[in-house]
JSON list of C-alpha atoms and ligand atoms in Angstrom, two decimals:
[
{"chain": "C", "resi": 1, "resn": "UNK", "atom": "CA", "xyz": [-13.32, 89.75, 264.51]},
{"chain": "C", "resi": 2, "resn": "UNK", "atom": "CA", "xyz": [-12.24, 86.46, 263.46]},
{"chain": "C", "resi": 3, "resn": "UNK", "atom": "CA", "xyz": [-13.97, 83.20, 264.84]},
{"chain": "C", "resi": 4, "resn": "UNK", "atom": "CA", "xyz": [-12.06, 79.77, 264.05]},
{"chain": "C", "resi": 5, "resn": "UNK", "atom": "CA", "xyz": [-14.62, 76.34, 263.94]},
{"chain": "C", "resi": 6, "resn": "UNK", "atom": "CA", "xyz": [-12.84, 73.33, 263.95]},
{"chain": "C", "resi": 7, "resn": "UNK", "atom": "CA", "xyz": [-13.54, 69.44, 264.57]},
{"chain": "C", "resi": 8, "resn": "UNK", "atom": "CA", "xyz": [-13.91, 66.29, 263.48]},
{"chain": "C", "resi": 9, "resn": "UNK", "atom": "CA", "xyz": [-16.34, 65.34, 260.26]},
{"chain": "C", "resi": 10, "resn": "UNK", "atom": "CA", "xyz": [-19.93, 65.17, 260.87]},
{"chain": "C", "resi": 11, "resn": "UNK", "atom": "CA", "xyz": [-19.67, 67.50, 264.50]},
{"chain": "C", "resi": 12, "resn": "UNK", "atom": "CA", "xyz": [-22.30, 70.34, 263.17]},
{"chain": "C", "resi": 13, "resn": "UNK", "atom": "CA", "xyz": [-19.71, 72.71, 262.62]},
{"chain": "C", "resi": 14, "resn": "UNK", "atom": "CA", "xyz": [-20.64, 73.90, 259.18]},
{"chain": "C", "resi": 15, "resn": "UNK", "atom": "CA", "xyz": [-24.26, 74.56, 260.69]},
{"chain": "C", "resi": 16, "resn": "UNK", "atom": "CA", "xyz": [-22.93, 76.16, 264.03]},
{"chain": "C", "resi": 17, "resn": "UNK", "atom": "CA", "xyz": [-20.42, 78.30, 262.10]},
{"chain": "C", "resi": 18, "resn": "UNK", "atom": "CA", "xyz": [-22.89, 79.79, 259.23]},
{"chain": "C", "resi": 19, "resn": "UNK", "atom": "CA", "xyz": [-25.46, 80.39, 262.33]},
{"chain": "C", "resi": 20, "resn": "UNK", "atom": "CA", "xyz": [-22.89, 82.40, 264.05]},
{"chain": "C", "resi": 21, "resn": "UNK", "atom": "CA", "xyz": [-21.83, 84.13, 260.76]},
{"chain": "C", "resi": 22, "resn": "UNK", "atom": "CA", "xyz": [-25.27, 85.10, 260.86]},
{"chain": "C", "resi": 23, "resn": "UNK", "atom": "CA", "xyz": [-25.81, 86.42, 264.38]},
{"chain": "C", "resi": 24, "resn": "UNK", "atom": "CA", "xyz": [-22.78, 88.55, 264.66]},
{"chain": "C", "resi": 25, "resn": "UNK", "atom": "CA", "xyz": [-22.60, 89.65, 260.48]},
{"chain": "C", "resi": 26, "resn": "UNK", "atom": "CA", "xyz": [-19.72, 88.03, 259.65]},
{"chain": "C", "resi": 27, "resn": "UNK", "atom": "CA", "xyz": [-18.28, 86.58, 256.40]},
{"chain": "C", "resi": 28, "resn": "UNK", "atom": "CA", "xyz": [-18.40, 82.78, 256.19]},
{"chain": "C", "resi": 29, "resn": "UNK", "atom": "CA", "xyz": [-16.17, 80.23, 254.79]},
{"chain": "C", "resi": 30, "resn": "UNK", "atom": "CA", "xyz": [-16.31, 76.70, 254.36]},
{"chain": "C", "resi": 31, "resn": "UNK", "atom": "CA", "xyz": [-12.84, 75.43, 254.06]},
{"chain": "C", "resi": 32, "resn": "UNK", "atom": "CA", "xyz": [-13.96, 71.70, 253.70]},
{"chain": "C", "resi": 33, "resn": "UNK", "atom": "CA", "xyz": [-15.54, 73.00, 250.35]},
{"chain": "C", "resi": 34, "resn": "UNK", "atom": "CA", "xyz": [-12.26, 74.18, 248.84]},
{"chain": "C", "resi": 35, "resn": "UNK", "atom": "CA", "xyz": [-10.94, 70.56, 249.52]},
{"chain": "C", "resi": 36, "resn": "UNK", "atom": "CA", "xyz": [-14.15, 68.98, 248.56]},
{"chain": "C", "resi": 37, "resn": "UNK", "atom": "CA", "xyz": [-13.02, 71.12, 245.16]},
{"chain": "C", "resi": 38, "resn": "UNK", "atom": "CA", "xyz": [-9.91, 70.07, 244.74]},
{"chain": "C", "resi": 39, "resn": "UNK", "atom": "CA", "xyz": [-11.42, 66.38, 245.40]},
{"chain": "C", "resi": 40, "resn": "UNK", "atom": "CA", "xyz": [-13.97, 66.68, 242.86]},
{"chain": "C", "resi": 41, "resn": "UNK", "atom": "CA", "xyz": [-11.78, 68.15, 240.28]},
{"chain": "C", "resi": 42, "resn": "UNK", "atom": "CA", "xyz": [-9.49, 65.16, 240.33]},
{"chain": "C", "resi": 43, "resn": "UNK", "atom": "CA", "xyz": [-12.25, 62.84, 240.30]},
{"chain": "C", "resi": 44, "resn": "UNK", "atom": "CA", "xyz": [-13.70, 64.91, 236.82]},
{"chain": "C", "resi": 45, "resn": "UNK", "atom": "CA", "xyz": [-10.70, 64.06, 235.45]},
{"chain": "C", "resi": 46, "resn": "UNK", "atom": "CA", "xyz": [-10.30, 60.47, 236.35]},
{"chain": "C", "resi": 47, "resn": "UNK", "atom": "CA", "xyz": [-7.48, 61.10, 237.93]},
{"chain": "C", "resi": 48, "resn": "UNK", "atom": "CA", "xyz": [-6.28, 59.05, 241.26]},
{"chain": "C", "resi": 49, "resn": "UNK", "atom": "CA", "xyz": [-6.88, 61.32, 244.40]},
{"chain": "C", "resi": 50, "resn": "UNK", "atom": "CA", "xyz": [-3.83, 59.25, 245.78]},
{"chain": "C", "resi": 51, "resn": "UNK", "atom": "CA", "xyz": [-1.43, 60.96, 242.89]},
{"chain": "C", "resi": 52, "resn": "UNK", "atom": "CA", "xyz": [0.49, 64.13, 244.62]},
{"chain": "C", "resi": 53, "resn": "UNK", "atom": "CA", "xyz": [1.07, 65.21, 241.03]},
{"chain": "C", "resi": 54, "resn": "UNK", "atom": "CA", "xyz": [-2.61, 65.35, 240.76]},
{"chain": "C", "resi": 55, "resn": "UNK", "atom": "CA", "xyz": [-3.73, 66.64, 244.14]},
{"chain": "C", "resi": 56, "resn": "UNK", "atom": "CA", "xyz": [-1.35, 69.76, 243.19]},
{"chain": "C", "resi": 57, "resn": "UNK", "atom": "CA", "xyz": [-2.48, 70.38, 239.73]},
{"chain": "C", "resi": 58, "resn": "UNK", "atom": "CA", "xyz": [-6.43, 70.01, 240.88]},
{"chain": "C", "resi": 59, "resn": "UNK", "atom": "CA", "xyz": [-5.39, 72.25, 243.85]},
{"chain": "C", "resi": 60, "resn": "UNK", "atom": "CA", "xyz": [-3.75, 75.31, 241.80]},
{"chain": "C", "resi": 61, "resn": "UNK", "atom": "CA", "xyz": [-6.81, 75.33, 239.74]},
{"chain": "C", "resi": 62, "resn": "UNK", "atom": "CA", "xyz": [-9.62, 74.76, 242.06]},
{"chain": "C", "resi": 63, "resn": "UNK", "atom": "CA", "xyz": [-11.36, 78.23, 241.02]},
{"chain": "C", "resi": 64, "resn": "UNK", "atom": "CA", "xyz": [-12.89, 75.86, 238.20]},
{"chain": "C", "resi": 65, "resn": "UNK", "atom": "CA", "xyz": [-15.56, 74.59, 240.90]},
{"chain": "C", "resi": 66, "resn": "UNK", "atom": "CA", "xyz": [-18.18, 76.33, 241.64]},
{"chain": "C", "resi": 67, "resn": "UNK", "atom": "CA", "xyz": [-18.11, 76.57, 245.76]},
{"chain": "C", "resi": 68, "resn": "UNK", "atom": "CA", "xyz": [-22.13, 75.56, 245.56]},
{"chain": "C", "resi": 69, "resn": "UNK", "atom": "CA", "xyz": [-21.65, 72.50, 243.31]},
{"chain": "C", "resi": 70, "resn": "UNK", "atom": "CA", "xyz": [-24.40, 69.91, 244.57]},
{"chain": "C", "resi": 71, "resn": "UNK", "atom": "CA", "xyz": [-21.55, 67.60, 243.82]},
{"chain": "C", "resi": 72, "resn": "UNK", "atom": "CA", "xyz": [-18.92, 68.53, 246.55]},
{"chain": "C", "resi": 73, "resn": "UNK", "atom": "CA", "xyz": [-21.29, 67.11, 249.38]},
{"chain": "C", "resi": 74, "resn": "UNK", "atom": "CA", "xyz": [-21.09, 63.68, 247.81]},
{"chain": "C", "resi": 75, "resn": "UNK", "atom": "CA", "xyz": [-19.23, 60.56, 249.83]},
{"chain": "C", "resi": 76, "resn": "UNK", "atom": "CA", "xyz": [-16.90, 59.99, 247.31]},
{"chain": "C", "resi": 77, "resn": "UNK", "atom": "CA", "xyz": [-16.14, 63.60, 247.23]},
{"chain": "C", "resi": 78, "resn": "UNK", "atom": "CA", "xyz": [-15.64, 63.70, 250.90]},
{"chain": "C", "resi": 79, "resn": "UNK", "atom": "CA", "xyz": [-13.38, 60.99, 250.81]},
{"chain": "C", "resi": 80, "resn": "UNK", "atom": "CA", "xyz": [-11.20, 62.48, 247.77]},
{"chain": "C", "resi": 81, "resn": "UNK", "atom": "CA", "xyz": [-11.12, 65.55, 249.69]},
{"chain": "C", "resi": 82, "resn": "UNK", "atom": "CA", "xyz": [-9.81, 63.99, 252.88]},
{"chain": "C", "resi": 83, "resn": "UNK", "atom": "CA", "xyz": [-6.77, 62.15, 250.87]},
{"chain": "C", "resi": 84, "resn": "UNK", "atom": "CA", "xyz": [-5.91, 65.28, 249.17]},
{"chain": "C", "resi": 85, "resn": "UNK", "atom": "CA", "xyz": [-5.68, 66.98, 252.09]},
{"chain": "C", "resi": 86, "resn": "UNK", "atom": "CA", "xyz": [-2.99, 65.13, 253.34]},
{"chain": "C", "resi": 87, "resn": "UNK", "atom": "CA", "xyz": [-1.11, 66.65, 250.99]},
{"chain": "C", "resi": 88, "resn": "UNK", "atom": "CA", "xyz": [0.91, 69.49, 252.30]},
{"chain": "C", "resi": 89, "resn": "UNK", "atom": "CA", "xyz": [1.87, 71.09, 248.87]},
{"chain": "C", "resi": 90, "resn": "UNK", "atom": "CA", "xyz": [-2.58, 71.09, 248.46]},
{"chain": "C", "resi": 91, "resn": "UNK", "atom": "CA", "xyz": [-2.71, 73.02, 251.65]},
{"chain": "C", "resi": 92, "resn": "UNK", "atom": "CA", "xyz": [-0.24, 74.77, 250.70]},
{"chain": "C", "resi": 93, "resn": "UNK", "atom": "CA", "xyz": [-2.11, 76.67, 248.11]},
{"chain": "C", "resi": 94, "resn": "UNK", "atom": "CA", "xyz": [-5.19, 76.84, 249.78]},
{"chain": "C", "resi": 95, "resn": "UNK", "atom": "CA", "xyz": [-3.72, 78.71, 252.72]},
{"chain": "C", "resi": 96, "resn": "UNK", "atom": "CA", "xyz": [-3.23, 82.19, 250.98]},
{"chain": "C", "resi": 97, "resn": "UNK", "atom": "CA", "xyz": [-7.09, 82.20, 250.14]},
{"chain": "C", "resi": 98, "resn": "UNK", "atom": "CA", "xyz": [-8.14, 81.52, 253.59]},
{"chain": "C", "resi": 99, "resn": "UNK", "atom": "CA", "xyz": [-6.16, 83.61, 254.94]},
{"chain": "C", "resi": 100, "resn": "UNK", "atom": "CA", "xyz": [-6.89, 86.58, 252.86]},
{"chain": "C", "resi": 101, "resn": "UNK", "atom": "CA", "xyz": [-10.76, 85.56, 253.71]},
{"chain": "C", "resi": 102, "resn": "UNK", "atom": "CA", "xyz": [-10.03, 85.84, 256.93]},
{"chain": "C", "resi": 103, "resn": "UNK", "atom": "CA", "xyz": [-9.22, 89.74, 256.85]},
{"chain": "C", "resi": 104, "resn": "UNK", "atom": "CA", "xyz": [-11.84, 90.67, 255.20]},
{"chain": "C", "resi": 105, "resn": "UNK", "atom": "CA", "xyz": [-12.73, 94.33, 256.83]},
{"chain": "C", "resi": 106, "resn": "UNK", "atom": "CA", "xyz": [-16.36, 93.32, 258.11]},
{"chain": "C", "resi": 107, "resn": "UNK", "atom": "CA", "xyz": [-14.76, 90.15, 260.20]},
{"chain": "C", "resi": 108, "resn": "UNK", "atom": "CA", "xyz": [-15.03, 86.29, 259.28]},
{"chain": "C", "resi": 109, "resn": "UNK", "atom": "CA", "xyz": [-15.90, 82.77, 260.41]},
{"chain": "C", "resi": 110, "resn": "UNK", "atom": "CA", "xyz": [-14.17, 80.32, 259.09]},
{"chain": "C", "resi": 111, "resn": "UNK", "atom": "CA", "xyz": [-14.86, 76.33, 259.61]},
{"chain": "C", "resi": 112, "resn": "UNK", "atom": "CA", "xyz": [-12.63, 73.60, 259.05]},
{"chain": "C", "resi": 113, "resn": "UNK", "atom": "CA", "xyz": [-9.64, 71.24, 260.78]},
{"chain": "C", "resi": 114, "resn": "UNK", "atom": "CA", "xyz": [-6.70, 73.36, 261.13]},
{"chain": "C", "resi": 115, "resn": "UNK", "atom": "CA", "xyz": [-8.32, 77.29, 261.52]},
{"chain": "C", "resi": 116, "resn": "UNK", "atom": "CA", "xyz": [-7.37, 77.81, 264.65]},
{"chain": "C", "resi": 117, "resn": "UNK", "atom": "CA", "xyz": [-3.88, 75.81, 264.54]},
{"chain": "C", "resi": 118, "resn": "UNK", "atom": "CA", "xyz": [-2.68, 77.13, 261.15]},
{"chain": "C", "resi": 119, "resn": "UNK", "atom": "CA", "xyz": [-4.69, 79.24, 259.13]},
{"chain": "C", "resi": 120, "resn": "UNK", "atom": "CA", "xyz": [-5.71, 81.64, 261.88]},
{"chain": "C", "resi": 121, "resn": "UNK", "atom": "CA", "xyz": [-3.94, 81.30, 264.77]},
{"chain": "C", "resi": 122, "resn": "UNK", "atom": "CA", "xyz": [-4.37, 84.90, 265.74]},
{"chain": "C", "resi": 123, "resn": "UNK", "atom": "CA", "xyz": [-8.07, 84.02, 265.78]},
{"chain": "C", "resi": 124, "resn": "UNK", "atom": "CA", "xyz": [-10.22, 86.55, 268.41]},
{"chain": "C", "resi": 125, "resn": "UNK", "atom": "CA", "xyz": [-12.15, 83.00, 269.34]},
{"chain": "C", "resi": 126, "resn": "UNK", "atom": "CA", "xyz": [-11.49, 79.64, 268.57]},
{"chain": "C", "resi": 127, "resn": "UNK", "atom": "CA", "xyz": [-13.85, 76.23, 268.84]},
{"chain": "C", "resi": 128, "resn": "UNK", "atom": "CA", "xyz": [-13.41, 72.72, 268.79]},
{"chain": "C", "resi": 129, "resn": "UNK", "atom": "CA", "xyz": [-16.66, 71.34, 268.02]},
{"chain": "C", "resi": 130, "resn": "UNK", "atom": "CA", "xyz": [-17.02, 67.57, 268.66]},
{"chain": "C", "resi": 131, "resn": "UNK", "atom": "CA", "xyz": [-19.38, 64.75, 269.67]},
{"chain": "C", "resi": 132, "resn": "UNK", "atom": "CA", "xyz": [-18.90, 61.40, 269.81]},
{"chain": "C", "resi": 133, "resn": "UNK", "atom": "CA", "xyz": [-18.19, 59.06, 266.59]},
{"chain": "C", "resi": 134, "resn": "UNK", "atom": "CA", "xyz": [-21.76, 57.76, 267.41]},
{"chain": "C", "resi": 135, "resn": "UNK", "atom": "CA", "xyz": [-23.75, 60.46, 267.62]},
{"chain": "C", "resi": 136, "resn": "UNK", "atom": "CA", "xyz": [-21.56, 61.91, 264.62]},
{"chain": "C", "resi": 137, "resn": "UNK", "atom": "CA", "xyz": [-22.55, 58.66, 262.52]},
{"chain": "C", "resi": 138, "resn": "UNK", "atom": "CA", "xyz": [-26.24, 58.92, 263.56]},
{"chain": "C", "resi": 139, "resn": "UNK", "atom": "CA", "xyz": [-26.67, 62.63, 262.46]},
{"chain": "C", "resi": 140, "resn": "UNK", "atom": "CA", "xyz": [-25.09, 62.00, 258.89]},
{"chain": "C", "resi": 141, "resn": "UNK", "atom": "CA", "xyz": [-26.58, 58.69, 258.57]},
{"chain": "C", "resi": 142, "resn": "UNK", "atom": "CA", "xyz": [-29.95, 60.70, 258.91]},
{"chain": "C", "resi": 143, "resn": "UNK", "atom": "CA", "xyz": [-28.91, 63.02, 256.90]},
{"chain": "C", "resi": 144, "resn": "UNK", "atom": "CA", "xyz": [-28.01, 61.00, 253.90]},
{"chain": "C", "resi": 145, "resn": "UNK", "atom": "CA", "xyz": [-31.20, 58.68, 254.32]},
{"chain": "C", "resi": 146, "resn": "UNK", "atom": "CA", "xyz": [-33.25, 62.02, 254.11]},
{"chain": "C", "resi": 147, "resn": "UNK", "atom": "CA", "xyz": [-31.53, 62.85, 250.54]},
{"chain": "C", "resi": 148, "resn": "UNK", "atom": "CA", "xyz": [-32.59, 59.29, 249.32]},
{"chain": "C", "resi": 149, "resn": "UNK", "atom": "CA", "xyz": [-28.72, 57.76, 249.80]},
{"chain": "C", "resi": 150, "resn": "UNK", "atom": "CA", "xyz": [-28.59, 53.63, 250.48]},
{"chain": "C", "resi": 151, "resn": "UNK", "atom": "CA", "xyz": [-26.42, 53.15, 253.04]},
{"chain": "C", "resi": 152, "resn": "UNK", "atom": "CA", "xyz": [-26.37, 51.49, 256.75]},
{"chain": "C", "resi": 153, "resn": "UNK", "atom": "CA", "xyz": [-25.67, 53.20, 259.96]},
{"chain": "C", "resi": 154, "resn": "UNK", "atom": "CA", "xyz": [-22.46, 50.65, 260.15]},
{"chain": "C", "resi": 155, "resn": "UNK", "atom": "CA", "xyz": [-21.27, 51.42, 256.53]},
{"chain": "C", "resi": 156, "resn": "UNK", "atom": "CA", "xyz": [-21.06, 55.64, 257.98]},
{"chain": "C", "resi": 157, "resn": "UNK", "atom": "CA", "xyz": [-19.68, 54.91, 261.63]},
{"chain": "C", "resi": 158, "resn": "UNK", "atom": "CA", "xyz": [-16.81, 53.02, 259.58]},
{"chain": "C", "resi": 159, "resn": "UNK", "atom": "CA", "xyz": [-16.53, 55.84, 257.14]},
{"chain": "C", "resi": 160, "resn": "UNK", "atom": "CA", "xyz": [-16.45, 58.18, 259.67]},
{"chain": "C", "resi": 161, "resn": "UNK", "atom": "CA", "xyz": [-13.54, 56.65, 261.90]},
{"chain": "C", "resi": 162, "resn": "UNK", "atom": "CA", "xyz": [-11.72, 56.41, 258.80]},
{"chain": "C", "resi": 163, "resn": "UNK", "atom": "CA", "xyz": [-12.04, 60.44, 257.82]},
{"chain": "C", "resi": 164, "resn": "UNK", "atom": "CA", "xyz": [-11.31, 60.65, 262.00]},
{"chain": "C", "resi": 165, "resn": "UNK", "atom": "CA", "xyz": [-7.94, 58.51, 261.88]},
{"chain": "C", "resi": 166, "resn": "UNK", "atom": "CA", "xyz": [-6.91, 60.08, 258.56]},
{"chain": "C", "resi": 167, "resn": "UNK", "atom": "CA", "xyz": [-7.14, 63.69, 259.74]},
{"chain": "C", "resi": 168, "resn": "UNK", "atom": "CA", "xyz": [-5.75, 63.26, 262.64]},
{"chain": "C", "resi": 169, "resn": "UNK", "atom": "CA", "xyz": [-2.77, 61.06, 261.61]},
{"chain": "C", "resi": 170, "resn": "UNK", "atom": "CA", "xyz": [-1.74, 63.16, 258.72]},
{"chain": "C", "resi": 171, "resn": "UNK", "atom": "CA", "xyz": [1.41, 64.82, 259.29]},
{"chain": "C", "resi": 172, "resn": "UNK", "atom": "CA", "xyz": [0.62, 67.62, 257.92]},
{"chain": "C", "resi": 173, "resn": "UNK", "atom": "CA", "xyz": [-1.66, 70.26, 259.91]},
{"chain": "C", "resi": 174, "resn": "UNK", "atom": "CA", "xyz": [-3.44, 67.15, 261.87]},
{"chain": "C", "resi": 175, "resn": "UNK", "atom": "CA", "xyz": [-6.81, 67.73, 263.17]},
{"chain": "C", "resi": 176, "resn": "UNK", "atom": "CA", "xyz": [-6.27, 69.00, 266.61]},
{"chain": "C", "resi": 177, "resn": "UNK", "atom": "CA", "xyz": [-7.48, 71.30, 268.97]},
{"chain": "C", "resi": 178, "resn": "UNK", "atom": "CA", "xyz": [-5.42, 74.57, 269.23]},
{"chain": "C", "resi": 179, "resn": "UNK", "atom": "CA", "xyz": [-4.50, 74.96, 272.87]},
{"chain": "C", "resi": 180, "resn": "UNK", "atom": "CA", "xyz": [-6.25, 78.21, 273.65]},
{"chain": "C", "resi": 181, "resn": "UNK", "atom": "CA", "xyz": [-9.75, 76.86, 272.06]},
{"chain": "C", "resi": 182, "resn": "UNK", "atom": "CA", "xyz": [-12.99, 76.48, 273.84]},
{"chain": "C", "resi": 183, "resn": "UNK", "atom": "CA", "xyz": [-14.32, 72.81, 273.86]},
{"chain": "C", "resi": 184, "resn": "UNK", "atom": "CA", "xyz": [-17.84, 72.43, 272.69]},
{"chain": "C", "resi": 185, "resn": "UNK", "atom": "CA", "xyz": [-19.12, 69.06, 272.92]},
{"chain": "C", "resi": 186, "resn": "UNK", "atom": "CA", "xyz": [-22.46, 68.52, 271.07]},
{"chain": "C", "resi": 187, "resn": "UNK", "atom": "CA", "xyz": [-22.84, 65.32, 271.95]},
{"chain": "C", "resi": 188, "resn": "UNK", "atom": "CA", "xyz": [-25.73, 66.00, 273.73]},
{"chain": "C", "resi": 189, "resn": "UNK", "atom": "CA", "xyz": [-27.14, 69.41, 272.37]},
{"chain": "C", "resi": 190, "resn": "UNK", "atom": "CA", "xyz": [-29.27, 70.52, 269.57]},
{"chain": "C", "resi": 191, "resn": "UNK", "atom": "CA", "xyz": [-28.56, 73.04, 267.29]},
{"chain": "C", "resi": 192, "resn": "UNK", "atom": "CA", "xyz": [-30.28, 75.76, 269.35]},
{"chain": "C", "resi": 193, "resn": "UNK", "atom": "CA", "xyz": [-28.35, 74.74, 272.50]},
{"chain": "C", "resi": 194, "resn": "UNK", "atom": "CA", "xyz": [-24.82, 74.70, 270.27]},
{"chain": "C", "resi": 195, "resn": "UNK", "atom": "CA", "xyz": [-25.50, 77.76, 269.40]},
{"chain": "C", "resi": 196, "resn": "UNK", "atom": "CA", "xyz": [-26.25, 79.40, 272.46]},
{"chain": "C", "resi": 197, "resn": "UNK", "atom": "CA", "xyz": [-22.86, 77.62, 274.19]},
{"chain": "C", "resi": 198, "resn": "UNK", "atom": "CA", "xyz": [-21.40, 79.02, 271.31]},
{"chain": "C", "resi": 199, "resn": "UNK", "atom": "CA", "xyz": [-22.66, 82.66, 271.45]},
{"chain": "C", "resi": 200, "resn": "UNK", "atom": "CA", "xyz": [-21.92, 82.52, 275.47]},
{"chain": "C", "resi": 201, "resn": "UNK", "atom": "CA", "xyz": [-18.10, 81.97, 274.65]},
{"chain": "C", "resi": 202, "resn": "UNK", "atom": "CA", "xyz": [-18.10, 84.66, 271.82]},
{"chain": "C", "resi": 203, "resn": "UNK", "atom": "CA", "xyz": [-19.99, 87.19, 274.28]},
{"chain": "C", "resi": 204, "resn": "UNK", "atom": "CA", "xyz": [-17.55, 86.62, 276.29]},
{"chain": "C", "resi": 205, "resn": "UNK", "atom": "CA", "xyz": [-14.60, 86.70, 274.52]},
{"chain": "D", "resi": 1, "resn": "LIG", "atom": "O1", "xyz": [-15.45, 69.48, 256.56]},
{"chain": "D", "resi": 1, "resn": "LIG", "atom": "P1", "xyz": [-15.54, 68.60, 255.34]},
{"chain": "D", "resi": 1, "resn": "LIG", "atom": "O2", "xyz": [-16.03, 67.20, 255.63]},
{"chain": "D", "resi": 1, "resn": "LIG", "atom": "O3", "xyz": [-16.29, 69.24, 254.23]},
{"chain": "D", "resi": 1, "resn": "LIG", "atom": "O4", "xyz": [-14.03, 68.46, 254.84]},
{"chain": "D", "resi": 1, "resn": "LIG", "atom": "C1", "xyz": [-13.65, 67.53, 253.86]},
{"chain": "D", "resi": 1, "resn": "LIG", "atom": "C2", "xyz": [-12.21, 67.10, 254.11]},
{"chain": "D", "resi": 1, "resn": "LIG", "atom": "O5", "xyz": [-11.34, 68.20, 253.89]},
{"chain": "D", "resi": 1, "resn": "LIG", "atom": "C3", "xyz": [-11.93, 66.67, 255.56]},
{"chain": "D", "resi": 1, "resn": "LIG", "atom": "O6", "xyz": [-12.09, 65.28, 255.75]},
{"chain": "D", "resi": 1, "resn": "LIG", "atom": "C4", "xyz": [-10.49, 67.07, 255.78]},
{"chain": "D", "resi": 1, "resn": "LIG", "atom": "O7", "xyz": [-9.63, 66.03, 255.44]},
{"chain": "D", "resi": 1, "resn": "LIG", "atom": "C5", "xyz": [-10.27, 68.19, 254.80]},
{"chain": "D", "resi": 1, "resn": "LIG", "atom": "N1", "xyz": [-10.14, 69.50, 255.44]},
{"chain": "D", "resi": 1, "resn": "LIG", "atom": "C6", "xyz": [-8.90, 69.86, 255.94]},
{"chain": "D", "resi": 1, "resn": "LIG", "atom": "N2", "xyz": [-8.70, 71.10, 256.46]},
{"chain": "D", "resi": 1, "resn": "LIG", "atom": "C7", "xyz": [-9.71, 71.97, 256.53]},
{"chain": "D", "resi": 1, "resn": "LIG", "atom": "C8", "xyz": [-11.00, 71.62, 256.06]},
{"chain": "D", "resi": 1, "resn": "LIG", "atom": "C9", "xyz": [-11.18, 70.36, 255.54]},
{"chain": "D", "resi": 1, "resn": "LIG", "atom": "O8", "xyz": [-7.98, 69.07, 255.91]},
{"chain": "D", "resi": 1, "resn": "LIG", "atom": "N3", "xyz": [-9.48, 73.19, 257.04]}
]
């Protein structure tokens, strides 16, 4: 079984997908991580995350970063990893691993902006996780306050329609929901709920 998460930054869909990983024994990949990598590797380097020639060298050797790297959850790194991804030669070679992921024997969940459009489109279930930009901004504004970060609820909300207009305005493998995927607004769930809306579509699928 393969189960595609996608949506928007900040939606809960790393949580919801490693949950479901969980309750059904799948394998579980972050695909935001392996841009996060390339991100951070350019920014190691000193190198401009706007530089194609860049983005395609830190992309072909992204196996350098460690996938748990405390580092890759950083702003900065968020924000390298959303240029980068623009970058259809970087998602280029990214897809083969994800794919490959994706058939591993015991079944996979994989998270990210473009599973269900491009990666997986074969997927056995697909979501598109979202909530609103302010409820979005809330959650990782509480989130970074909680890890000690200085920052305003504005400063993230701006951020965040930022990440939102460049993911979805990229030419390359935009942000979008694939037309067979199930909607799953969070807007006004917790966790628990999400997860049970989730596991009712899955169940059902
Ligand atoms: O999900 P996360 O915030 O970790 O992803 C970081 C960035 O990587 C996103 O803003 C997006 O631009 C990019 N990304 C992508 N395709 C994916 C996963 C992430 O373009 N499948």
């Amino acid at each position: 079984m393969i189960i595609a998460v996608d949506g928007p930054v900040a939606a809960g869909k790393g949580t919801l997908a490693r949950r479901i990983a969980h309750i059904y024994k799948l394998d579980y990949l972050d695909t935001g991580a392996l841009y996060r990598a390339v991100g951070l590797k350019i920014l190691r380097a000193g190198r401009d995350p706007e530089d194609p020639a860049a983005a395609v060298d830190a992309a072909r050797h992204v196996g350098d970063v460690a996938l748990d790297d405390p580092a890759l959850r950083e702003e900065a790194t968020g924000e390298a990893a959303s240029i980068v991804a623009a970058n259809q030669e970087v998602r280029a070679a990214l897809l083969q691993y994800q794919r490959d992921f994706a058939k591993r024997p015991q079944g996979a969940v994989l998270d990210g902006r473009d599973i269900g459009t491009v990666v997986c489109p074969e997927a056995d279930v697909k979501l598109f996780v979202t909530a609103s930009a302010e409820v979005r901004a809330r959650r990782r504004f509480d989130e970074l306050i909680a890890k000690g970060t200085d920052t305003t609820y504005e400063a993230v909300l701006e951020d965040l329609h930022a990440r939102d207009a460049r993911d979805a305005g990229r030419d390359s493998a935009p942000l979008k929901k694939a037309e067979d995927a199930h909607l799953l607004d969070t807007s006004k769930l917790d966790i628990e709920a999400a997860v049970n809306a989730a596991c009712k579509i899955i169940d059902a699928a």
